[in-house]
PDB file of C-alpha atoms in Angstrom:
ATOM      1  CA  UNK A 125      88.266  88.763  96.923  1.00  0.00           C
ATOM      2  CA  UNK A 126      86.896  91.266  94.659  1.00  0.00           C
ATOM      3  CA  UNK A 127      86.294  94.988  95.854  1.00  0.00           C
ATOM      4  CA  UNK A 128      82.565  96.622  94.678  1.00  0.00           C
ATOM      5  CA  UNK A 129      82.403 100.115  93.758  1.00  0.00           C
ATOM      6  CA  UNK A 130      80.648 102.374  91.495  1.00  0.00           C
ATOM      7  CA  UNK A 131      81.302 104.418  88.591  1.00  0.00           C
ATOM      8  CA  UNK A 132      78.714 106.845  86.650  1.00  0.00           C
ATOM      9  CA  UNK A 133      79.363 106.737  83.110  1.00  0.00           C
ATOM     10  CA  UNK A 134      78.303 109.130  80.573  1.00  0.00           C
ATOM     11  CA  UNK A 135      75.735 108.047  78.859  1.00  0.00           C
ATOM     12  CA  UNK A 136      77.555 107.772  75.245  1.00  0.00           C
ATOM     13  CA  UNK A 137      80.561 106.235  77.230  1.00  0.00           C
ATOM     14  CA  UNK A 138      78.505 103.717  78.608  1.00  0.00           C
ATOM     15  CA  UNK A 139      76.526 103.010  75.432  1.00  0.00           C
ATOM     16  CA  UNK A 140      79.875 102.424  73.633  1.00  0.00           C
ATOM     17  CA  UNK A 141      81.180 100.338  76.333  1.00  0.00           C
ATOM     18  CA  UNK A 142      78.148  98.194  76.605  1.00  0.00           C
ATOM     19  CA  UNK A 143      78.304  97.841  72.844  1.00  0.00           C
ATOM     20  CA  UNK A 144      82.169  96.945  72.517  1.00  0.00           C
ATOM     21  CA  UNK A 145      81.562  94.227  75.531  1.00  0.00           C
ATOM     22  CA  UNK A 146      78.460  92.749  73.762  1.00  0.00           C
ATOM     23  CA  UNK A 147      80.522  91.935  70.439  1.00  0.00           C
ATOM     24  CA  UNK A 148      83.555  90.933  72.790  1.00  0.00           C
ATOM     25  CA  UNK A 149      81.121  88.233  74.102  1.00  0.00           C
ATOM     26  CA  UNK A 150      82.442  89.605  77.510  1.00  0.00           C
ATOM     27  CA  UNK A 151      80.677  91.622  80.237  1.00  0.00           C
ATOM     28  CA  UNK A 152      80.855  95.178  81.036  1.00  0.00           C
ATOM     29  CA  UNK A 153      82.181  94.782  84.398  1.00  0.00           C
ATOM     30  CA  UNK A 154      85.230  92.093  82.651  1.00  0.00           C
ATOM     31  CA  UNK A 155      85.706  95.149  79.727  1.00  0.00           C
ATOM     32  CA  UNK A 156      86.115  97.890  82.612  1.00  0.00           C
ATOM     33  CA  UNK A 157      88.476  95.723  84.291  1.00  0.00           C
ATOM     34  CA  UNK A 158      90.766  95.168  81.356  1.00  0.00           C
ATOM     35  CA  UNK A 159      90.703  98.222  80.601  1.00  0.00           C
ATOM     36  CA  UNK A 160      91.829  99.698  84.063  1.00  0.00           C
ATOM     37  CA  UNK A 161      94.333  97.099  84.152  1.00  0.00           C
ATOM     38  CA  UNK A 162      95.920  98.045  80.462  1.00  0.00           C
ATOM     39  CA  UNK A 163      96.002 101.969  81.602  1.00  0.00           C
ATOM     40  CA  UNK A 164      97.761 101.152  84.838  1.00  0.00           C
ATOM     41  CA  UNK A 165     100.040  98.799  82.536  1.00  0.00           C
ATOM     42  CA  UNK A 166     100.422 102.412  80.540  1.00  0.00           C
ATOM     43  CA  UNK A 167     101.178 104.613  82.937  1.00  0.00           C
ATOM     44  CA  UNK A 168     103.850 102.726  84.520  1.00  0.00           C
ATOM     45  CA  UNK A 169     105.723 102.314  81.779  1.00  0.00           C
ATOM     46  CA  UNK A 170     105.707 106.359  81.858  1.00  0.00           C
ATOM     47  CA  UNK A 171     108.666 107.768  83.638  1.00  0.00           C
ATOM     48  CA  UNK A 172     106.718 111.147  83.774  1.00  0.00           C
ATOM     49  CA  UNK A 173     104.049 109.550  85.755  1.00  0.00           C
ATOM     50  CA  UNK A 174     106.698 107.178  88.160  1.00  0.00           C
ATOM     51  CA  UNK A 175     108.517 110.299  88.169  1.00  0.00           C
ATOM     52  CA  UNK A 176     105.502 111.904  89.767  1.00  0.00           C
ATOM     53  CA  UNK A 177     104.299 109.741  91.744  1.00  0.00           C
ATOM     54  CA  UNK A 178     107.598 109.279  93.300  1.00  0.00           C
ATOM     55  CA  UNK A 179     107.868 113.041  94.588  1.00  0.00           C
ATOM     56  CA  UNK A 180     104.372 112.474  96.199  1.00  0.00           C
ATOM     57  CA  UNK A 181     105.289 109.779  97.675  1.00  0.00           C
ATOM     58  CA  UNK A 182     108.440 111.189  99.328  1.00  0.00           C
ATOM     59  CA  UNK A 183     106.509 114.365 100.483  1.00  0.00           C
ATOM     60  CA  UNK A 184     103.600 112.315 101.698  1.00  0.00           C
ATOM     61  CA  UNK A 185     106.718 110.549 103.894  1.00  0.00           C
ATOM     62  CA  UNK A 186     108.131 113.632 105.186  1.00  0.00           C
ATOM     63  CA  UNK A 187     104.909 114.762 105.882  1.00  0.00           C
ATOM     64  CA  UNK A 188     103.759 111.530 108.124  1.00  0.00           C
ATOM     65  CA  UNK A 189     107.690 111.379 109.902  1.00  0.00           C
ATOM     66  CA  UNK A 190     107.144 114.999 111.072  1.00  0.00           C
ATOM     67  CA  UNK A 191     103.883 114.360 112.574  1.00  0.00           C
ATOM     68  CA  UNK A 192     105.222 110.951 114.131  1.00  0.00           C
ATOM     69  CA  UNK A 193     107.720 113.526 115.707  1.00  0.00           C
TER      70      UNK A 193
END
C-alpha cells in the first residue's frame, strides 16, 4: 500500500527533477522515491545521525514512562 502526500518544490528544483526523470525514462514520483530511499540509505550509514537519533529516542522514552507514571 502506498502512502499519498505532497511536497512543494521550488520551481528550479522541480524543473531539474522533471528534466533528470524525463531522460531517466522514469517518472517524477519513481525519481523522488529513489531518491528518498538513497538519502535514508545515507544517513544511516552516519553514526552522527544514529548517534542522534538515538538520544531522541531515549528522551522521547523517558519522557512517555514518566507520563505513564
Amino acid at each position: 500500500m502506498a502512502k499519498q502526500t505532497t511536497v512543494r518544490l521550488p520551481d528550479e528544483l522541480a524543473d531539474r527533477a522533471e528534466a533528470v526523470a524525463r531522460v531517466r525514462g522514469e517518472s517524477l514520483n519513481q525519481l523522488i522515491i529513489d531518491s528518498l530511499e538513497a538519502e535514508i540509505e545515507r544517513v544511516r550509514g552516519d553514526d552522527d545521525f544514529t548517534a542522534r537519533a538515538k538520544r531522541l529516542l531515549d528522551r522521547d522514552r523517558e519522557i512517555l514512562d514518566r507520563l505513564a507514571e
